[in-house]
């Protein structure tokens, strides 16, 4: 009976993890094209608004004052600008998504604090109180500990296995639950790591295109076209700024998230060690 209950619990956990993974995949599939569409709409209708340019003509120079000056200047960055804006939006979208998910994964209080509370209750042989603490924490460490504690409680009454086998069973349960939790924490970080490299290259590509225009203006017969020269240099610098800025955000946030994941992972490892050591000490 207990084995059937444990199997059902494990199956429910796997189903829940599968649903969460499916939902995350759907988010990624929808987020990227939506951000690209918004980026192009922003470039065409906001940055390219005729009010941002002298004479109401996007072919002219940007207006000389106000926010329209900045919008018009960025619009003059050329065809790579909407791609860079889309990349920035994708970056910010997944930064927000990961921030919210990892905030939830951390739980109501830290994993280290939960481990200390569980240690106290197990020392007093109160498994139910330890399970209650996991429910209160509501994070990834709490989920792993809860699965381990349920197996812990089951092993207490098990008469078929020896102590070493029971400890191994608890350890396997923790490892299986951890294997379900960790991939979800690392989900979508690939977008940030990719953007960190791609944004710089896109900015460099836009810079090269701008410099080509600038040197073309310089190579024209007679006096160089100063307006075209300034436009080419401006395009180059705008693409450089957007590319480097987007890449910097992606790198900083990627490192921030991986540091947080490492902290949660350490707490999970600590929780597994706590359960096995407690069982070995209390049920020799």
Short mmCIF file of C-alpha atoms in Angstrom, two decimals:
data_model
loop_
_atom_site.label_atom_id
_atom_site.label_comp_id
_atom_site.label_asym_id
_atom_site.label_seq_id
_atom_site.Cartn_x
_atom_site.Cartn_y
_atom_site.Cartn_z
CA UNK A 1 0.00 0.00 0.00
CA UNK A 2 2.79 2.39 0.96
CA UNK A 3 4.70 1.52 -2.21
CA UNK A 4 1.63 2.26 -4.35
CA UNK A 5 1.17 5.62 -2.61
CA UNK A 6 4.81 6.53 -3.21
CA UNK A 7 4.53 5.56 -6.88
CA UNK A 8 1.45 7.74 -7.28
CA UNK A 9 3.23 10.65 -5.58
CA UNK A 10 6.27 10.30 -7.84
CA UNK A 11 4.04 10.07 -10.91
CA UNK A 12 2.18 13.23 -9.82
CA UNK A 13 5.48 15.06 -9.36
CA UNK A 14 6.66 14.01 -12.83
CA UNK A 15 3.32 15.08 -14.36
CA UNK A 16 3.55 18.46 -12.64
CA UNK A 17 7.12 18.93 -13.86
CA UNK A 18 6.12 17.94 -17.40
CA UNK A 19 3.26 20.46 -17.37
CA UNK A 20 5.57 23.21 -16.10
CA UNK A 21 8.12 22.37 -18.81
CA UNK A 22 5.42 22.41 -21.49
CA UNK A 23 4.17 25.78 -20.25
CA UNK A 24 7.72 27.18 -20.29
CA UNK A 25 8.26 25.92 -23.86
CA UNK A 26 5.02 27.57 -24.98
CA UNK A 27 6.13 30.83 -23.38
CA UNK A 28 9.45 30.74 -25.25
CA UNK A 29 7.74 29.90 -28.56
CA UNK A 30 5.34 32.84 -28.22
CA UNK A 31 7.70 35.37 -26.61
CA UNK A 32 10.30 35.48 -29.39
CA UNK A 33 8.01 36.30 -32.37
CA UNK A 34 5.95 38.72 -30.26
CA UNK A 35 9.10 40.62 -29.22
CA UNK A 36 10.28 40.73 -32.83
CA UNK A 37 6.91 42.10 -33.95
CA UNK A 38 6.91 44.72 -31.18
CA UNK A 39 10.49 45.71 -32.06
CA UNK A 40 9.60 46.39 -35.69
CA UNK A 41 6.36 48.17 -34.77
CA UNK A 42 8.28 50.40 -32.34
CA UNK A 43 10.93 51.14 -34.97
CA UNK A 44 8.44 52.00 -37.71
CA UNK A 45 5.67 53.80 -35.85
CA UNK A 46 7.39 55.28 -32.77
CA UNK A 47 10.98 55.95 -33.79
CA UNK A 48 9.94 56.58 -37.39
CA UNK A 49 7.07 58.92 -36.46
CA UNK A 50 7.19 61.92 -38.88
CA UNK A 51 6.93 64.24 -35.86
CA UNK A 52 10.47 63.19 -34.91
CA UNK A 53 11.93 64.68 -38.08
CA UNK A 54 12.29 68.16 -39.54
CA UNK A 55 9.48 68.99 -41.92
CA UNK A 56 7.61 65.85 -40.87
CA UNK A 57 9.69 63.81 -43.31
CA UNK A 58 11.66 60.75 -42.03
CA UNK A 59 14.18 61.37 -44.83
CA UNK A 60 15.21 64.64 -43.14
CA UNK A 61 17.31 65.15 -40.02
CA UNK A 62 15.77 64.58 -36.59
CA UNK A 63 14.18 67.55 -34.83
CA UNK A 64 16.59 69.62 -32.75
CA UNK A 65 15.02 69.25 -29.30
CA UNK A 66 12.89 67.00 -27.12
CA UNK A 67 12.48 63.25 -27.04
CA UNK A 68 11.73 63.31 -30.76
CA UNK A 69 15.39 64.19 -31.34
CA UNK A 70 16.50 60.97 -29.64
CA UNK A 71 13.84 58.83 -31.33
CA UNK A 72 14.70 60.26 -34.73
CA UNK A 73 18.43 59.77 -34.15
CA UNK A 74 17.98 56.10 -33.21
CA UNK A 75 15.72 55.58 -36.23
CA UNK A 76 18.57 56.83 -38.41
CA UNK A 77 20.63 53.87 -37.18
CA UNK A 78 19.42 51.85 -40.14
CA UNK A 79 18.00 48.40 -40.82
CA UNK A 80 19.87 46.65 -37.97
CA UNK A 81 18.22 48.85 -35.31
CA UNK A 82 14.83 47.03 -35.29
CA UNK A 83 16.68 43.72 -34.99
CA UNK A 84 18.66 45.05 -32.03
CA UNK A 85 15.51 46.46 -30.42
CA UNK A 86 13.84 43.05 -30.83
CA UNK A 87 16.89 41.37 -29.30
CA UNK A 88 16.77 43.77 -26.35
CA UNK A 89 13.06 43.06 -25.82
CA UNK A 90 13.67 39.30 -25.93
CA UNK A 91 16.47 39.75 -23.39
CA UNK A 92 14.30 41.80 -21.02
CA UNK A 93 11.38 39.37 -21.40
CA UNK A 94 13.43 36.36 -20.34
CA UNK A 95 15.15 38.34 -17.59
CA UNK A 96 11.73 39.10 -16.08
CA UNK A 97 10.53 35.52 -16.62
CA UNK A 98 13.58 33.97 -14.94
CA UNK A 99 13.52 36.52 -12.13
CA UNK A 100 9.91 35.62 -11.29
CA UNK A 101 10.53 31.88 -11.54
CA UNK A 102 13.68 31.90 -9.40
CA UNK A 103 11.98 34.14 -6.83
CA UNK A 104 9.34 31.42 -6.55
CA UNK A 105 12.00 28.67 -6.51
CA UNK A 106 13.75 30.34 -3.56
CA UNK A 107 10.56 30.00 -1.53
CA UNK A 108 9.18 32.01 1.36
CA UNK A 109 12.48 31.73 3.26
CA UNK A 110 15.97 30.49 2.46
CA UNK A 111 16.80 26.86 1.84
CA UNK A 112 19.50 26.95 4.52
CA UNK A 113 16.97 28.08 7.10
CA UNK A 114 14.62 25.28 6.05
CA UNK A 115 17.40 22.70 6.41
CA UNK A 116 18.11 23.93 9.96
CA UNK A 117 14.43 23.66 10.89
CA UNK A 118 14.17 20.18 9.40
CA UNK A 119 17.32 19.11 11.28
CA UNK A 120 15.74 20.27 14.54
CA UNK A 121 12.49 18.38 13.94
CA UNK A 122 14.27 15.21 12.82
CA UNK A 123 16.48 15.34 15.91
CA UNK A 124 13.22 15.28 17.88
CA UNK A 125 11.91 12.50 15.59
CA UNK A 126 9.01 14.66 14.42
CA UNK A 127 8.81 13.98 10.69
CA UNK A 128 5.35 15.52 10.31
CA UNK A 129 6.59 18.86 11.68
CA UNK A 130 9.49 18.74 9.21
CA UNK A 131 7.03 18.10 6.38
CA UNK A 132 4.99 21.08 7.55
CA UNK A 133 8.07 23.31 7.31
CA UNK A 134 8.56 22.20 3.68
CA UNK A 135 4.96 23.18 2.90
CA UNK A 136 5.59 26.62 4.41
CA UNK A 137 8.78 27.18 2.40
CA UNK A 138 7.10 26.51 -0.98
CA UNK A 139 10.36 26.52 -2.92
CA UNK A 140 12.55 24.06 -4.81
CA UNK A 141 14.45 23.08 -1.66
CA UNK A 142 11.12 22.51 0.07
CA UNK A 143 9.90 20.33 -2.81
CA UNK A 144 13.02 18.15 -2.74
CA UNK A 145 13.04 17.89 1.05
CA UNK A 146 9.34 17.04 1.12
CA UNK A 147 9.84 14.16 -1.31
CA UNK A 148 12.82 12.94 0.71
CA UNK A 149 10.92 13.23 4.00
CA UNK A 150 7.98 11.23 2.67
CA UNK A 151 10.38 8.48 1.70
CA UNK A 152 12.13 8.94 5.08
CA UNK A 153 8.80 8.42 6.87
CA UNK A 154 8.06 5.35 4.76
CA UNK A 155 11.46 3.81 5.50
CA UNK A 156 10.94 4.15 9.25
CA UNK A 157 8.22 1.50 9.14
CA UNK A 158 9.84 -0.61 6.44
CA UNK A 159 10.99 -4.00 7.75
CA UNK A 160 12.16 -5.53 4.49
CA UNK A 161 15.26 -3.39 3.91
CA UNK A 162 18.35 -2.94 6.05
CA UNK A 163 19.58 0.52 7.11
CA UNK A 164 21.99 0.98 4.21
CA UNK A 165 19.31 0.07 1.69
CA UNK A 166 16.87 2.47 3.32
CA UNK A 167 19.42 5.31 3.17
CA UNK A 168 20.09 4.51 -0.48
CA UNK A 169 16.34 4.58 -1.19
CA UNK A 170 16.00 8.01 0.45
CA UNK A 171 19.03 9.29 -1.47
CA UNK A 172 17.60 8.01 -4.78
CA UNK A 173 14.28 9.73 -4.09
CA UNK A 174 16.07 13.03 -3.42
CA UNK A 175 18.20 12.69 -6.57
CA UNK A 176 15.13 11.93 -8.69
CA UNK A 177 13.23 14.95 -7.37
CA UNK A 178 16.32 17.14 -7.81
CA UNK A 179 16.58 15.98 -11.42
CA UNK A 180 13.06 17.33 -11.96
CA UNK A 181 13.70 20.67 -10.25
CA UNK A 182 17.09 21.77 -11.62
CA UNK A 183 16.28 21.77 -15.36
CA UNK A 184 13.31 24.07 -14.73
CA UNK A 185 15.54 26.55 -12.90
CA UNK A 186 18.02 26.60 -15.79
CA UNK A 187 15.27 26.79 -18.40
CA UNK A 188 15.51 29.68 -20.90
CA UNK A 189 18.93 30.80 -19.68
CA UNK A 190 20.18 29.70 -23.10
CA UNK A 191 18.41 32.75 -24.55
CA UNK A 192 20.43 35.09 -22.34
CA UNK A 193 23.73 33.34 -23.05
CA UNK A 194 23.02 33.44 -26.79
CA UNK A 195 21.96 37.10 -26.75
CA UNK A 196 25.13 38.00 -24.83
CA UNK A 197 27.15 36.96 -27.89
CA UNK A 198 24.74 37.69 -30.74
CA UNK A 199 23.86 41.25 -29.65
CA UNK A 200 27.51 42.30 -29.80
CA UNK A 201 27.89 40.78 -33.26
CA UNK A 202 24.70 42.47 -34.50
CA UNK A 203 25.94 45.80 -33.14
CA UNK A 204 29.27 45.26 -34.86
CA UNK A 205 27.51 44.42 -38.12
CA UNK A 206 25.46 47.62 -37.90
CA UNK A 207 28.64 49.53 -37.09
CA UNK A 208 30.36 48.17 -40.19
CA UNK A 209 27.38 49.13 -42.37
CA UNK A 210 27.45 52.65 -40.92
CA UNK A 211 31.16 53.03 -41.53
CA UNK A 212 30.73 51.82 -45.11
CA UNK A 213 28.26 54.65 -45.66
CA UNK A 214 30.61 57.13 -43.97
CA UNK A 215 33.59 56.16 -46.14
CA UNK A 216 31.38 56.17 -49.23
CA UNK A 217 30.53 59.80 -48.48
CA UNK A 218 34.23 60.60 -48.07
CA UNK A 219 35.15 58.92 -51.35
CA UNK A 220 32.68 60.89 -53.45
CA UNK A 221 34.18 63.18 -56.09
CA UNK A 222 34.82 66.74 -55.00
CA UNK A 223 34.16 67.80 -51.45
CA UNK A 224 32.96 65.02 -49.11
CA UNK A 225 29.23 64.96 -48.36
CA UNK A 226 29.35 66.10 -44.70
CA UNK A 227 25.69 65.22 -44.08
CA UNK A 228 26.10 61.68 -45.42
CA UNK A 229 29.38 61.33 -43.51
CA UNK A 230 27.73 62.36 -40.24
CA UNK A 231 24.77 60.03 -40.94
CA UNK A 232 27.06 57.06 -41.52
CA UNK A 233 29.06 57.69 -38.34
CA UNK A 234 25.83 58.21 -36.38
CA UNK A 235 24.42 54.92 -37.68
CA UNK A 236 27.62 53.13 -36.68
CA UNK A 237 27.60 54.52 -33.13
CA UNK A 238 23.88 53.87 -32.57
CA UNK A 239 24.26 50.21 -33.52
CA UNK A 240 27.36 49.93 -31.35
CA UNK A 241 25.54 51.37 -28.33
CA UNK A 242 22.47 49.15 -28.74
CA UNK A 243 24.55 46.01 -29.29
CA UNK A 244 26.90 46.56 -26.34
CA UNK A 245 24.08 47.66 -24.03
CA UNK A 246 21.95 44.59 -24.81
CA UNK A 247 24.93 42.26 -24.45
CA UNK A 248 25.88 43.82 -21.10
CA UNK A 249 22.38 43.31 -19.70
CA UNK A 250 22.34 39.67 -20.88
CA UNK A 251 25.76 38.88 -19.38
CA UNK A 252 25.04 40.53 -16.02
CA UNK A 253 21.64 38.88 -15.61
CA UNK A 254 22.91 35.48 -16.77
CA UNK A 255 25.63 35.55 -14.13
CA UNK A 256 23.12 36.76 -11.52
CA UNK A 257 20.73 33.90 -12.27
CA UNK A 258 23.41 31.21 -12.36
CA UNK A 259 24.69 32.41 -8.98
CA UNK A 260 21.18 32.13 -7.54
CA UNK A 261 20.75 28.65 -9.04
CA UNK A 262 24.06 27.55 -7.54
CA UNK A 263 22.86 28.79 -4.14
CA UNK A 264 19.61 26.82 -4.43
CA UNK A 265 21.48 23.75 -5.66
CA UNK A 266 23.82 23.91 -2.68
CA UNK A 267 20.84 24.08 -0.31
CA UNK A 268 19.30 21.05 -2.07
CA UNK A 269 22.53 19.08 -1.69
CA UNK A 270 22.70 20.10 1.96
CA UNK A 271 19.11 18.95 2.50
CA UNK A 272 19.86 15.54 0.99
CA UNK A 273 22.91 15.10 3.20
CA UNK A 274 20.86 16.14 6.24
CA UNK A 275 18.16 13.53 5.61
CA UNK A 276 20.52 10.63 5.05
CA UNK A 277 22.71 11.51 8.04
CA UNK A 278 19.67 11.95 10.26
CA UNK A 279 18.25 8.59 9.26
CA UNK A 280 21.59 6.90 9.79
CA UNK A 281 21.89 8.45 13.27
CA UNK A 282 18.31 7.80 14.43
CA UNK A 283 17.67 4.38 12.90
CA UNK A 284 20.79 2.31 13.27
#
